[in-house]
XYZ file of C-alpha atoms in Angstrom:
182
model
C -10.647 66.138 3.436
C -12.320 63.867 1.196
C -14.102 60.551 2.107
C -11.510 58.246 0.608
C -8.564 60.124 2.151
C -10.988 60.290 5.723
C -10.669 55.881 4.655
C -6.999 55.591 4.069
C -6.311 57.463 7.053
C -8.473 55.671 9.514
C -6.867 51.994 7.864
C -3.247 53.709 8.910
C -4.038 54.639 12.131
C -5.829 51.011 12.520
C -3.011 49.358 10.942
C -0.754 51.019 13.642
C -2.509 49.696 16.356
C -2.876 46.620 14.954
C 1.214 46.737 14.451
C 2.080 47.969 18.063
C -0.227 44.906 19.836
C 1.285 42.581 17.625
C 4.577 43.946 19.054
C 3.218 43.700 22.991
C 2.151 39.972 21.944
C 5.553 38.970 20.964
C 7.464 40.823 23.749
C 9.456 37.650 25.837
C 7.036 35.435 28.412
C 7.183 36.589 32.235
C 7.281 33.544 34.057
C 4.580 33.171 36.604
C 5.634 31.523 39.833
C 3.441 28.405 39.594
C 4.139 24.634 39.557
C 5.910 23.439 37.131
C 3.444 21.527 34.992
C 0.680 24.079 35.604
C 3.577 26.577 34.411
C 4.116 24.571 31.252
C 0.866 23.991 30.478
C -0.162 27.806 30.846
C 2.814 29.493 28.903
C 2.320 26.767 25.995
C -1.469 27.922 25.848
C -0.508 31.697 26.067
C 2.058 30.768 23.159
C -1.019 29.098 21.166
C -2.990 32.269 21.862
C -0.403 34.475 20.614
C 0.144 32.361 17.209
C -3.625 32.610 16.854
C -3.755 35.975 17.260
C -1.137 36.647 14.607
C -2.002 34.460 12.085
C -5.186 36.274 12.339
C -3.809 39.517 12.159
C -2.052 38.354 8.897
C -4.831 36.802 7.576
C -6.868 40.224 7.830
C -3.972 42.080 6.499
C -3.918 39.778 3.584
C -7.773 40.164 2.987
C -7.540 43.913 3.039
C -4.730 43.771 0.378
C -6.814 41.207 -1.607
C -9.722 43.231 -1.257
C -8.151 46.671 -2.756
C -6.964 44.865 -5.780
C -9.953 43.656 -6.469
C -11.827 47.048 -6.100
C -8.588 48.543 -8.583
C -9.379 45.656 -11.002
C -13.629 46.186 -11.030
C -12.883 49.726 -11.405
C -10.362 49.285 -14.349
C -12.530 46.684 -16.333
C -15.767 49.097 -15.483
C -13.797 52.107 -16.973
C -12.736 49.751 -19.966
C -16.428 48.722 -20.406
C -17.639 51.876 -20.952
C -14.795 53.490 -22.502
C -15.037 50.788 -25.502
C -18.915 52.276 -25.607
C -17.709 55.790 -27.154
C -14.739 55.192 -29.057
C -16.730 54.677 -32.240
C -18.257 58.146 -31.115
C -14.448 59.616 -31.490
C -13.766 57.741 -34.357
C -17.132 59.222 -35.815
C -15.061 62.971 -34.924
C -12.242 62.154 -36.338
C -13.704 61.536 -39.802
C -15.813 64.787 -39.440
C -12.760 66.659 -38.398
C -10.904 65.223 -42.118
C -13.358 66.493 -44.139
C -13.513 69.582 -45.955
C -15.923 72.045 -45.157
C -16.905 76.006 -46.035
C -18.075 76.347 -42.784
C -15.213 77.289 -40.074
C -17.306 77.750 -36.962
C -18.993 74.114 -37.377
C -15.694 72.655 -38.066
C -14.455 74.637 -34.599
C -17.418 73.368 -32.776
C -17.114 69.475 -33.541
C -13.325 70.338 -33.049
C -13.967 71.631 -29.743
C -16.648 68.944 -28.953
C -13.733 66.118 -30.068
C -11.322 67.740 -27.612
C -13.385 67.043 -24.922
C -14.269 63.445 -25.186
C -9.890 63.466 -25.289
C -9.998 65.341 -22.261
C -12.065 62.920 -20.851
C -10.359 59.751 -21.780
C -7.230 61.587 -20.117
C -8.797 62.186 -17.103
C -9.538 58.670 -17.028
C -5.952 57.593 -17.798
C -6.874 55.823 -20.854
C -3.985 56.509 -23.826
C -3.897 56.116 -27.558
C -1.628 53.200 -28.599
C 1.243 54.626 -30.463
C 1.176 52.690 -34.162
C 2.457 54.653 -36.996
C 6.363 53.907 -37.615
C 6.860 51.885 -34.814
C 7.252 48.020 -35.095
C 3.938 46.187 -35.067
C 3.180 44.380 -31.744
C 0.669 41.699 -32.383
C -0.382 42.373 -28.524
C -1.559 46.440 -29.314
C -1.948 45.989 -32.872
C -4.159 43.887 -35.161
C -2.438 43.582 -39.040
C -5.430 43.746 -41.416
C -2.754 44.338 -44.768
C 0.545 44.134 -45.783
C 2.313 45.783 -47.903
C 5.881 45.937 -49.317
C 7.857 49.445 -49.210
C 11.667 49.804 -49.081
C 11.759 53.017 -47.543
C 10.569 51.152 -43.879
C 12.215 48.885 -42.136
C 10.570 45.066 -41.395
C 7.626 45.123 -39.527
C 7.002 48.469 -39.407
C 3.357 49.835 -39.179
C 3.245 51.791 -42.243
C -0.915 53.057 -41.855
C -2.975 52.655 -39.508
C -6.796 52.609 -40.061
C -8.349 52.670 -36.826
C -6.443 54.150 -33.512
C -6.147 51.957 -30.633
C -6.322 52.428 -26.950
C -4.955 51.060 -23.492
C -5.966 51.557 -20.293
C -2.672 51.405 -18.363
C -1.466 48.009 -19.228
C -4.895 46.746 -20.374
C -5.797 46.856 -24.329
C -9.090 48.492 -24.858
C -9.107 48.159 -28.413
C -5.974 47.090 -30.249
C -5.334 49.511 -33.096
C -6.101 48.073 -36.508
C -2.569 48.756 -39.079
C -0.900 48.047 -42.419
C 2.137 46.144 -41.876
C 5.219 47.179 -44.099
C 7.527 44.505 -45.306
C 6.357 41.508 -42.794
């Protein structure tokens, strides 16, 4: 079992407890045979005890939520970080892949080399932003031309220069296009 699962499973089991007190703390006050005003003054201070105690439960709760997004977002904007380090690195194989050369097993090699710096931005859930034919989104694409060609539609990215890529819902680097008919 891995250390993060050995984690998630210890926060269960203490969320559990945590959830079955909370339930003793709200079960209905036994009245204690005492006067009256000692009564009322006890059972309002066991009621002020118990609201404590669960606001405090909630308030950890809360931080332990707040706390896991925060890790999620460090790690995503870490990932993006160095991510936008090495896509010039790709971009660098893609023109080596385009051009022409006599010999095959160099061409193979960088081919094989470029496959796994894909491989790798896969693994790390980062995708390419889909451009070519597809109407141009000023929030994944940046429009360095336009152009005007009646066999696309408006807006259309016709070309596109420079792939783009997202992590999730976060823009790594917008992909840089030629918008048709704008």
């Amino acid at each position: 079992m891995s250390e993060n699962e050995n984690k998630e499973e210890l926060l269960e089991e203490e969320t559990a407890e945590v959830a079955e007190v909370t339930e003793e703390a709200a079960a209905p006050e036994e009245e204690i045979p005492v006067g009256d005003d000692e009564n009322a003054k006890l059972v309002k201070e066991l009621n002020d005890t118990k609201d404590m105690y669960l606001r405090t439960v909630a308030e950890y709760d809360n931080f332990r939520k707040r706390t896991a997004k925060e890790k999620q977002e460090v790690y995503s904007d870490a990932t993006i970080n160095a991510v936008s380090e090495f896509l010039s690195v790709i971009d660098n194989f893609e023109r080596a892949l385009a051009v022409e050369t006599s010999d095959e097993n160099f061409k193979k090699g960088v081919q094989m080399i470029f496959n796994q710096y894909l491989e790798i931005l896969k693994k790390l859930g980062v995708s390419e932003i889909e451009a070519e034919g597809v109407e141009f989104d000023p929030l994944v694409h940046h429009a360095v031309q336009q152009i005007e060609d009646e066999n696309l539609g408006e807006n259309i990215v016709a070309t596109v220069f420079q792939k783009g890529y997202q992590l999730g819902d976060k823009v790594i680097r917008p992909s840089m296009v030629v918008v048709a008919n704008p």
